[in-house]
Coordinates of C-alpha atoms in Angstrom, one line a residue:
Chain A
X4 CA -24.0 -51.8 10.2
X5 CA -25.7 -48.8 9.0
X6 CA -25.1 -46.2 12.1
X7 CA -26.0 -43.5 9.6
X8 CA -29.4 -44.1 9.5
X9 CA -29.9 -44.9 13.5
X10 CA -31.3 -41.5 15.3
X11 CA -29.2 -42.6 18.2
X12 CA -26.2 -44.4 19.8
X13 CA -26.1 -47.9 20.2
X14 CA -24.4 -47.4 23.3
X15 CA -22.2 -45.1 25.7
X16 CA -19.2 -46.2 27.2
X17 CA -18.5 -43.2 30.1
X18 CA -15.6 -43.0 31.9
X19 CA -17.2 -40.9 34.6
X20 CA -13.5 -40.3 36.8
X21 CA -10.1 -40.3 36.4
X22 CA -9.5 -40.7 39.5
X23 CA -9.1 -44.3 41.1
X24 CA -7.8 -46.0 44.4
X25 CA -5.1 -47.4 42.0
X26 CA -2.2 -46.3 40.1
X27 CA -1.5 -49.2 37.9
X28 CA 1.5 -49.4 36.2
X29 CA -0.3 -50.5 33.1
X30 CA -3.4 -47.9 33.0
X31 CA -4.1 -46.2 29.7
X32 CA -5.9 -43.5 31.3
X33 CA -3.4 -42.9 33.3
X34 CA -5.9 -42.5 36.4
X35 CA -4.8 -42.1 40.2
X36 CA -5.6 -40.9 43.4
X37 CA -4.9 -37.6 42.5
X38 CA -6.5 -37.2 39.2
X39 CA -9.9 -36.1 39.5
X40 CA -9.9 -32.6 38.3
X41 CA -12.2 -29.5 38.3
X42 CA -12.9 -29.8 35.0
X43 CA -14.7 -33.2 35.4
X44 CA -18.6 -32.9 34.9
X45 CA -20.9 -31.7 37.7
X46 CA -23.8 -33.8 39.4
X47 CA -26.5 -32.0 37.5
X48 CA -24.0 -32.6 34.1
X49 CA -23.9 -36.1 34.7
X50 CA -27.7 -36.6 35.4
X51 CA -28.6 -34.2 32.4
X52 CA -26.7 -36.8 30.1
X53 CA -27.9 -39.7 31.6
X54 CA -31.7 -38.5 31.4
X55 CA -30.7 -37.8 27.8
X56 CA -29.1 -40.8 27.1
X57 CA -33.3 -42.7 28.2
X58 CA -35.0 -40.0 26.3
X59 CA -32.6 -41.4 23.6
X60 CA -33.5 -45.1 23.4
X61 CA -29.9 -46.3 24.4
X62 CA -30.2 -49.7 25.2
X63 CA -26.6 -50.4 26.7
X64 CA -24.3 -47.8 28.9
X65 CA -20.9 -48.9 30.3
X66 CA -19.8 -47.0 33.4
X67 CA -16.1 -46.9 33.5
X68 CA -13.2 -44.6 34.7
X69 CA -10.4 -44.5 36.6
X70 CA -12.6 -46.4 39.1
X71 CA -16.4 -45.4 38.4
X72 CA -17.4 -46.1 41.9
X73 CA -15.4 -43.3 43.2
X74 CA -17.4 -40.7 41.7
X75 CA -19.8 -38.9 43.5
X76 CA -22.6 -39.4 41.1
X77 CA -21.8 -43.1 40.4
X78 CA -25.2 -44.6 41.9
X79 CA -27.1 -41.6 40.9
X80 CA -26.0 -41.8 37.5
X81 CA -26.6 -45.7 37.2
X82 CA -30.0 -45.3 39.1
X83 CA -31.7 -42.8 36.7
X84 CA -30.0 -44.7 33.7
X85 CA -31.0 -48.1 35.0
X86 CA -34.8 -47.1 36.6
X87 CA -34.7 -45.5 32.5
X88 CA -34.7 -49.0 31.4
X89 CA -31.0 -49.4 30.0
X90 CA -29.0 -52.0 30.6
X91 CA -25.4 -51.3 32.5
X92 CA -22.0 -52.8 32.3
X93 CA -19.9 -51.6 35.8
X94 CA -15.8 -52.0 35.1
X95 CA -14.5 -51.8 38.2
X96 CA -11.6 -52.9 39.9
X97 CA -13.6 -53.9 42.7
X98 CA -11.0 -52.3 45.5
X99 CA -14.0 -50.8 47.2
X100 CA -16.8 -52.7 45.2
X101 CA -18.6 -53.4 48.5
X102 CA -21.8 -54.7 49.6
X103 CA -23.9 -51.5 49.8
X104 CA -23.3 -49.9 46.8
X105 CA -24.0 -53.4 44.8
X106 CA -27.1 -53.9 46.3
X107 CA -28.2 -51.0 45.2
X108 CA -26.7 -51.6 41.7
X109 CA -28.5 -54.8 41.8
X110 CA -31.7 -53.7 41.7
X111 CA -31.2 -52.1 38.2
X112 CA -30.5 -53.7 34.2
X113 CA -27.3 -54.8 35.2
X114 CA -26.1 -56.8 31.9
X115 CA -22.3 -57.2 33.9
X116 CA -20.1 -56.1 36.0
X117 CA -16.1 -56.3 35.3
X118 CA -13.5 -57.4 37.7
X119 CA -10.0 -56.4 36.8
X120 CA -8.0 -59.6 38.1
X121 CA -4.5 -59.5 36.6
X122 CA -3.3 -62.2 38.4
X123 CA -4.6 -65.6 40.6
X124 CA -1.7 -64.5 43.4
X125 CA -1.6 -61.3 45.0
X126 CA 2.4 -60.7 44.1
X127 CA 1.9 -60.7 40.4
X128 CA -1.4 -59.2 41.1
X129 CA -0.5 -56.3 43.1
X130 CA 2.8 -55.8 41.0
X131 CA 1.4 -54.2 38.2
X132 CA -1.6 -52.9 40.7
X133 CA 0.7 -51.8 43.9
X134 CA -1.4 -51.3 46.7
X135 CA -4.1 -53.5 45.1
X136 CA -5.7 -56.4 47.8
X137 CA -6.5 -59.2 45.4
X138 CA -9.2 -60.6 48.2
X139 CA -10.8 -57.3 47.9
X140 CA -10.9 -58.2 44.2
X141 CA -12.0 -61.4 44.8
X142 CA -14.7 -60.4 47.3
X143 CA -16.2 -57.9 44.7
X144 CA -16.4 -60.7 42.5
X145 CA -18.3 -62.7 45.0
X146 CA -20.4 -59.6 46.0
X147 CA -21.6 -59.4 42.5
X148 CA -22.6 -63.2 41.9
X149 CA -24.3 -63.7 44.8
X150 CA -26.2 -60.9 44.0
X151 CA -27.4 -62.6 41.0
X152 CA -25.3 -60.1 38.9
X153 CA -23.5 -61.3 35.5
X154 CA -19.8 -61.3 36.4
X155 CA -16.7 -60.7 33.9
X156 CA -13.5 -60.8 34.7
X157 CA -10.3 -58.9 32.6
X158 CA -7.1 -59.8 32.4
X159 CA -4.5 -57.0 31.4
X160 CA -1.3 -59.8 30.1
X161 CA 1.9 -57.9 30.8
X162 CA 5.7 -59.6 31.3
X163 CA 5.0 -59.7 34.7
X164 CA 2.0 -61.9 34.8
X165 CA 1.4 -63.6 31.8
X166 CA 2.3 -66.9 33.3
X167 CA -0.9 -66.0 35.4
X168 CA -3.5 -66.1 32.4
X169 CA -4.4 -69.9 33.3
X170 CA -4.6 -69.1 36.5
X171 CA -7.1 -66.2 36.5
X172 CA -9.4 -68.3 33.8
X173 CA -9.8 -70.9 35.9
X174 CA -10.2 -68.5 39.0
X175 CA -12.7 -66.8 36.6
X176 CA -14.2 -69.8 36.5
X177 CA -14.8 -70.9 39.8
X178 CA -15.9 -66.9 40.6
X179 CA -19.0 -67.9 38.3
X180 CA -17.9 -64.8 35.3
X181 CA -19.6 -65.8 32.1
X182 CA -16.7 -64.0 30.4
X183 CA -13.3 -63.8 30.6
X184 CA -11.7 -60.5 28.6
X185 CA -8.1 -59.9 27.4
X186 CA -6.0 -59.1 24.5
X187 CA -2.9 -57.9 24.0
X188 CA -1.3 -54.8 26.2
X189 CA -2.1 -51.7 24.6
X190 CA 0.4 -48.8 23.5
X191 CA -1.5 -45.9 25.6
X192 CA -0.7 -44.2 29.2
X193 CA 1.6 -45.2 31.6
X194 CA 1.9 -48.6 29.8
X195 CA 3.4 -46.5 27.1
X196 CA 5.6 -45.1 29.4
X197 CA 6.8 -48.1 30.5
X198 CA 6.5 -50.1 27.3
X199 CA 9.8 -51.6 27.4
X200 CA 9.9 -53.4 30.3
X201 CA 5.9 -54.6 30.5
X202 CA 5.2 -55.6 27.1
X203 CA 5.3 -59.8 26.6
X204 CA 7.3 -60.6 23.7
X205 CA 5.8 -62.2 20.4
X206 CA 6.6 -65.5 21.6
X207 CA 5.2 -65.2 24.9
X208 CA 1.8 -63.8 22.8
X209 CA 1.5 -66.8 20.8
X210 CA 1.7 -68.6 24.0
X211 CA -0.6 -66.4 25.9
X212 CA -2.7 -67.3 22.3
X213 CA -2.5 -70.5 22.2
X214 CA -3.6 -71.0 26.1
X215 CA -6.9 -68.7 25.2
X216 CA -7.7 -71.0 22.0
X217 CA -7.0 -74.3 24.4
X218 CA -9.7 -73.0 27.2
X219 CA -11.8 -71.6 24.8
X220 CA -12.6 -75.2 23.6
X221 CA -12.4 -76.7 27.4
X222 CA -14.7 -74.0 28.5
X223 CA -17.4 -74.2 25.3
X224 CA -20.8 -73.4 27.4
X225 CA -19.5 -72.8 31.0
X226 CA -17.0 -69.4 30.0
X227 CA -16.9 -67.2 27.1
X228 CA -13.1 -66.1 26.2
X229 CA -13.3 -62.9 24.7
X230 CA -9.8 -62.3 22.9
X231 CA -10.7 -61.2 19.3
X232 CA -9.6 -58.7 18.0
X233 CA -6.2 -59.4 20.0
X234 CA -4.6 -56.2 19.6
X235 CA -5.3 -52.8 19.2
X236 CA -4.5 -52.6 16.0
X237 CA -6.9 -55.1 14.5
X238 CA -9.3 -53.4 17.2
X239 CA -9.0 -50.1 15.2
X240 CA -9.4 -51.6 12.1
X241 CA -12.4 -53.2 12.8
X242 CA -14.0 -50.0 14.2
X243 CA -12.7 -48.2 10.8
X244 CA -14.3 -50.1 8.6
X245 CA -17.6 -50.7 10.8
X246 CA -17.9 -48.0 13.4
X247 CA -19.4 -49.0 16.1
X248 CA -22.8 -46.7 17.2
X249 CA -20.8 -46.3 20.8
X250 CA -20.2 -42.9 22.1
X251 CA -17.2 -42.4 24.2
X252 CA -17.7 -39.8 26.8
X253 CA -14.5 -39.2 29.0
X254 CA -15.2 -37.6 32.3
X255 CA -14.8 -33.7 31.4
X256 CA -17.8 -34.3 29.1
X257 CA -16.2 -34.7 25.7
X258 CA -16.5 -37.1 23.1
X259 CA -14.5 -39.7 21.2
X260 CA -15.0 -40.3 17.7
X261 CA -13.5 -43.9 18.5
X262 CA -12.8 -46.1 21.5
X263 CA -9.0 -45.8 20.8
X264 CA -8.4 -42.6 19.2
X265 CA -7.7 -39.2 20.7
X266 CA -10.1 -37.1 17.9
X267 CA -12.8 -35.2 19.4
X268 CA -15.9 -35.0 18.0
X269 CA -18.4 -33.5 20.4
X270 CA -18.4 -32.1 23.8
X271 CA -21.6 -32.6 26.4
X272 CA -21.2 -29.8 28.3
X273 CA -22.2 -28.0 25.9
X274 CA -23.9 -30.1 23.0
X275 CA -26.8 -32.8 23.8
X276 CA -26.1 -36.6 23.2
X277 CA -28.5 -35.9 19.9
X278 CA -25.9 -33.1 18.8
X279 CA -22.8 -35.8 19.6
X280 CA -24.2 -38.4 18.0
X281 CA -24.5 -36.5 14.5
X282 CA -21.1 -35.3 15.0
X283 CA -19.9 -38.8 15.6
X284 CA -22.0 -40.1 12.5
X285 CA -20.3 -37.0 10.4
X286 CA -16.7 -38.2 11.9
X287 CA -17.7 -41.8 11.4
X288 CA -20.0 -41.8 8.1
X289 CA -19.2 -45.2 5.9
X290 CA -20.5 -44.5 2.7
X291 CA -20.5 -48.3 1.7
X292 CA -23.4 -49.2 4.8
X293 CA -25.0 -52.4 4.2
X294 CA -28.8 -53.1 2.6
X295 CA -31.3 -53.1 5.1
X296 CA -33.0 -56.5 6.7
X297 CA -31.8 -58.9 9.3
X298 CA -27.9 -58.5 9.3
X299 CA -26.0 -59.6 12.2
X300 CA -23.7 -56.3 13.4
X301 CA -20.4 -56.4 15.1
X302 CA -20.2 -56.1 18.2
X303 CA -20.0 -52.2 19.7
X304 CA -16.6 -51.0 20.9
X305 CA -15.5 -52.0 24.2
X306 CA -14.9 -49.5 26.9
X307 CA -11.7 -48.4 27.2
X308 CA -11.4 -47.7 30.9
X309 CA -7.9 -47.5 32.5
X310 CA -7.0 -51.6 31.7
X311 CA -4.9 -51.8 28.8
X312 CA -6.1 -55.0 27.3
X313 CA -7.2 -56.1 23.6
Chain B
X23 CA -33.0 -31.5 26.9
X24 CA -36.7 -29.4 27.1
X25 CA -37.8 -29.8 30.8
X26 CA -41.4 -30.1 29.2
X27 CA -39.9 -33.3 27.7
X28 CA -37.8 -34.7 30.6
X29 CA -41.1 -33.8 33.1
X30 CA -43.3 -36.0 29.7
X31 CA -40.2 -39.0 30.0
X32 CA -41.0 -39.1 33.5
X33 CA -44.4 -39.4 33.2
X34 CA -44.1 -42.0 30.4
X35 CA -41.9 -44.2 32.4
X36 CA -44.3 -44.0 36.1
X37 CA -46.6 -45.1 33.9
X38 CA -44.7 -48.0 32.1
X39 CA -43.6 -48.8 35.8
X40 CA -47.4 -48.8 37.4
X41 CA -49.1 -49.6 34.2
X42 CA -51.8 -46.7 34.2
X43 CA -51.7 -45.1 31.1
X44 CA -54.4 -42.4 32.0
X45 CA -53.5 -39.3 33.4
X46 CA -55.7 -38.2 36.0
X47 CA -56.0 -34.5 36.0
X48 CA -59.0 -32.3 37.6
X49 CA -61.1 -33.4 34.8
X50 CA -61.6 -36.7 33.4
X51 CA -58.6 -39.1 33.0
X52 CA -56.6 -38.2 29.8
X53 CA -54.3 -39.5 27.7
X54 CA -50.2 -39.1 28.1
X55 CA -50.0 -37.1 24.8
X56 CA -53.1 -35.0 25.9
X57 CA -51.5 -34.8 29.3
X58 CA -48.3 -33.4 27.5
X59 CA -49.8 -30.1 27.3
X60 CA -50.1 -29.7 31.0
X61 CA -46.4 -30.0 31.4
X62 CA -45.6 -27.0 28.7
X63 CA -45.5 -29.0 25.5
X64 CA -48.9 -27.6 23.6
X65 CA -49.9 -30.3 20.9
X66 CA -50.1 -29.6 17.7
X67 CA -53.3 -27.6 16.5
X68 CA -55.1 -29.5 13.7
X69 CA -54.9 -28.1 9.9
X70 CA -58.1 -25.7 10.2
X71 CA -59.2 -25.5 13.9
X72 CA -56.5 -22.7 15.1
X73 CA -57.6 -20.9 17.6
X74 CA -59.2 -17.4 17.1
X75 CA -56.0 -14.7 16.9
X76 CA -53.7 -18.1 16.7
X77 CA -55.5 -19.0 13.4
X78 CA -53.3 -19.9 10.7
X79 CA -50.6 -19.5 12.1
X80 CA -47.9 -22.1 11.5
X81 CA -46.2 -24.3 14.2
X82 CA -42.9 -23.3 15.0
X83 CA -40.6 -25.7 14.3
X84 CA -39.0 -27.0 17.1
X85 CA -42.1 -27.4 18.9
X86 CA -42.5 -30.0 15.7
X87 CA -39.5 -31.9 16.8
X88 CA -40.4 -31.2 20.2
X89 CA -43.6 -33.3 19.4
X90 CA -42.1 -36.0 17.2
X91 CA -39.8 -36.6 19.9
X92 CA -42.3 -37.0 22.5
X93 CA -44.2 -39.4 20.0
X94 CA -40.7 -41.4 19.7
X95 CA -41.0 -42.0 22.9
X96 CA -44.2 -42.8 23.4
X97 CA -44.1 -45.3 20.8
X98 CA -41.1 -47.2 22.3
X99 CA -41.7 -47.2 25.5
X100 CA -45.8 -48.2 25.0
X101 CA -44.0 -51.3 22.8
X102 CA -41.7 -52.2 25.8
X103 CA -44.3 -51.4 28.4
X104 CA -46.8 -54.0 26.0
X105 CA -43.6 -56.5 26.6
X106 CA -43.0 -56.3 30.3
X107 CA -46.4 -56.0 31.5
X108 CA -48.0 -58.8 29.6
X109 CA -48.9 -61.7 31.8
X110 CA -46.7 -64.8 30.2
X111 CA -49.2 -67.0 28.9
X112 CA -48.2 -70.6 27.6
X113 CA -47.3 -70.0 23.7
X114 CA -46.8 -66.6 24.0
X115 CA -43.1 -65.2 22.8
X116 CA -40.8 -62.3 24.9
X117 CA -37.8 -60.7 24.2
X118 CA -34.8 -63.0 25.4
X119 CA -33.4 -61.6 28.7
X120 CA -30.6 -58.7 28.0
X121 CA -33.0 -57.9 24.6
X122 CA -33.3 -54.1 24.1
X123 CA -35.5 -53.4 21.0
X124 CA -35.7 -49.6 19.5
X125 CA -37.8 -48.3 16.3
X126 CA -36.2 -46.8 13.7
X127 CA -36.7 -44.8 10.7
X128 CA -35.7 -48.1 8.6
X129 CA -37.1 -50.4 11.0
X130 CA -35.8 -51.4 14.3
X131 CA -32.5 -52.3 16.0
X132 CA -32.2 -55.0 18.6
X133 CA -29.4 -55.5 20.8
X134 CA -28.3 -58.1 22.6
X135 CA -26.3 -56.7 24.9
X136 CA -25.1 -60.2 26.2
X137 CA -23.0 -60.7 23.5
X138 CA -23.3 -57.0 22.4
X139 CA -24.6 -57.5 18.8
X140 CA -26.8 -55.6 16.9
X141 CA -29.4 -56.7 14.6
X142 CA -31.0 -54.8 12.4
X143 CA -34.5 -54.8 10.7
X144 CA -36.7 -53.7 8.2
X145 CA -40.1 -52.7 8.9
X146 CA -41.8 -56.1 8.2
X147 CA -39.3 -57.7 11.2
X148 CA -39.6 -54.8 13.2
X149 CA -43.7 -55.3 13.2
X150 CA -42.9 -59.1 14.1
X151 CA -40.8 -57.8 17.2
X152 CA -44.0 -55.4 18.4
X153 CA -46.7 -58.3 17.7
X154 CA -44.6 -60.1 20.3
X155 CA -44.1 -57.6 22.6
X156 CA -47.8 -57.1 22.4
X157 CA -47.9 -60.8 23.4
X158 CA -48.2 -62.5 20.1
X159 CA -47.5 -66.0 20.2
X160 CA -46.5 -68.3 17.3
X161 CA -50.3 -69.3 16.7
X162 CA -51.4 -66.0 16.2
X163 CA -48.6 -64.3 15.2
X164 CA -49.7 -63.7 11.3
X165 CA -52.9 -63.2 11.9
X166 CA -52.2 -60.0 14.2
X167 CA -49.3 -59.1 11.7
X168 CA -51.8 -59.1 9.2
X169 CA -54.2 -56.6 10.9
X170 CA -51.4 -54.0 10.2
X171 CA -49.4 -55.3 7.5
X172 CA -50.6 -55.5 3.8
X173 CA -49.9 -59.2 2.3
X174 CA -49.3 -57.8 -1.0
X175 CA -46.9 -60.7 -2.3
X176 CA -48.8 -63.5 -0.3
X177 CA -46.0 -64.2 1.5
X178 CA -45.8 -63.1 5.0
X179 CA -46.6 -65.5 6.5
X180 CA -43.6 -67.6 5.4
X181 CA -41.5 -64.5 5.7
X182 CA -42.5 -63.9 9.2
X183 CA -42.2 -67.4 10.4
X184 CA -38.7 -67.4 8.7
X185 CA -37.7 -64.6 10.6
X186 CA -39.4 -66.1 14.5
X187 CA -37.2 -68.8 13.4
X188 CA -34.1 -66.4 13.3
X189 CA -35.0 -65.0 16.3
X190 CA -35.4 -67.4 18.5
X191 CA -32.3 -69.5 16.8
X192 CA -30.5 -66.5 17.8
X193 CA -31.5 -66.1 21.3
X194 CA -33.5 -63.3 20.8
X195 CA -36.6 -64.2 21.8
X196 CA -38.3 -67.0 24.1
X197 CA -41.1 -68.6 24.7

């Protein structure tokens, strides 16, 4: 894909909060109650970028976190972008996903919203999220279809609750999500921290694997399963040799060169999205880009909100 | 971003919304890149017609980009307005639901943000995407292609039915 010669991002993913109603013992971002800080963007920050990211021409925005729907400006924000004409993926993990706020949402380009569902039961579900209330979950999900918004559901696999995968796809299933997301656990945050004892085994992988290629067949048409790249690693790869176009904007305003890596390439409090995205593209630039015409792209990275699956 | 330029977006979009493209100021109705001026983005003076004491003098630069910006915009979002305010008529072609279509330098991108993949195109597909978003339908697809294309190598037609064919095998587009 030739993201050198595109005058702007193909898309944003924007964790706008650290802060969530969760502390999940697998989150990358390491988000929490406690976690918003001062140095997260301002109202008027937040609304500057988003007008930006219209003036743009982005087509696709993916509001993340933490838990996006706990920041202040999470409507605002998804109102100007969405009235702007761009279409919106919400990751949520629908604790407080309630009615209100998703009517509201569901007047806009909403392309999806995600529902983290790590298990079909609330003890392996509230294991790895403690305090978590899988009906809340459950309702979210709910909210959302019968709104008439596109639902996707993730599942994070860890030791605890990989014997849940089946479960949640067929939950996912019966919820009415079009897609289903997982991979394998990745090496980041508190999952790091606690990579011992959460991390399935190889074996139990190939399992978790051979499950995914099983319903991806049984659900041809009703489900996507959206597992590849599995891990991380291949993830990385991928975006290496084919970057992307998608901005990574974590909530103090500064920007990711890549959905998995730590390398800074911009900041938004201080530089517009135009600015970013050459410093991205100067980060980013592939010499080798492909002859113009009708070529199929890869798809953009994948948020990276606090759920540590690929 | 200039607040001349956010206050222009703004403007651009009520009027993709309501579907008035004339400005109506004290005066008679104007157009949007006319009515830029009003909200502090001057257009360009045209080679030779400077005004007295501004005569000759050259346009600063960034009111350039400033301008080309503005003309980015005006250009998209007049293609998407065509697109969502056209009254579907039997044969007529729109972008498939989830669609987003942006010029570009080379051409045009579209995204499906379904699936999120990106397509790109050259400038020959990206004029097939407008002629539909004007409303094009397969019938009369060429023959509007045609009105702004040059057929230099006699084949656009085939080239541009190819491509519908793509697009629509694709998902990208629906009757």
């Amino acid at each position: 894909m030739r993201i050198d010669s595109f005058r702007a991002p193909l898309a944003v993913a924007w964790q706008l909060t650290r802060r969530c109603d969760l502390a999940c013992v697998h989150c990358l971002t390491e988000s929490g109650p406690h976690c918003c800080g001062p140095e997260e963007l301002s109202k008027e920050d937040c609304l500057r970028i988003a007008r930006e990211c219209v003036a743009c021409g982005i087509p696709y925005v993916i509001l993340t976190g933490g838990e996006p729907a706990l920041s202040p400006h999470f409507l605002d924000l998804a109102e100007t972008l969405g009235r702007g004409g761009v279409w919106l993926k919400v990751e949520t993990n629908g604790q407080r996903f309630g009615p209100a706020a998703a009517e509201r949402l569901a007047k806009l380009p909403i392309r999806s919203v995600q529902v983290s569902i790590d298990g079909a039961a609330q003890g392996p579900y509230a294991r790895l999220r403690p305090g978590a209330d899988l009906q809340a979950a459950l309702d979210a999900c709910r909210t959302v279809r019968r709104l008439g918004m596109p639902l996707e559901v993730t599942f994070v696999p860890t030791a605890f609750n990989l014997g849940e995968a089946k479960a949640v796809i067929d939950l996912a299933v019966d919820l009415g999500a079009f897609r289903f997301n997982t991979g394998r656990l990745i090496r980041m945050g508190r999952a790091d921290r606690r990579w011992e004892g959460l991390s399935p085994s190889q074996d139990e992988y190939q399992i978790l694997y051979s499950i995914l290629l099983r319903k991806e067949a049984e659900l041809a048409g009703r489900m996507e399963l959206c597992f590849r790249p599995f891990s991380a690693e291949e993830q990385a790869l991928q975006e290496a040799c084919e970057p992307s176009g998608t901005l990574v904007v974590l909530p103090d305003g500064k920007v990711l060169a890549a959905a998995l890596s730590d390398q800074v390439c911009a900041d938004l409090r201080h530089e517009s999205l135009t600015e970013a995205w050459a410093a991205y593209r100067r980060v980013r630039r592939d010499p080798g880009s492909k002859k113009n015409g009708f070529a199929a792209g890869r798809k953009p990275a994948v948020a990276r909100s606090g759920d540590g699956a690929r | 971003m200039d607040e001349g330029l956010a206050g222009y977006g703004e403007l651009v979009r009520r009027a993709w919304r309501t579907g008035k493209f004339l400005v109506k100021g004290p005066g008679r109705p104007t157009s949007l890149l006319k009515a830029a001026g009003t909200l502090g983005l001057q257009p360009r003076p045209r080679a030779g017609r400077g005004a007295p004491g501004r005569g000759g003098e050259k346009v600063p630069e960034a009111r350039r980009s400033v301008r080309g910006e503005m003309e980015e915009i005006v250009k998209r979002e007049s293609a998407e307005a065509l697109g969502s305010l056209a009254v579907h008529q039997e044969g007529t072609m729109k972008l498939a639901p989830f669609v987003k279509f942006r010029e570009e330098k080379f051409g045009a991108v579209l995204f499906e943000t379904r699936s999120e993949k990106v397509f790109t195109l050259n400038k020959t597909g990206a004029a097939v995407v407008r002629a539909i978003l004007a409303g094009a339908g397969e019938a009369d697809l060429v023959a509007r292609l045609r009105e702004r294309c040059e057929d230099k190598t006699g084949k656009l037609e085939a080239e541009a039915l190819s491509f519908l064919k793509q697009l629509k095998k694709k998902g990208l587009v629906t009757e």
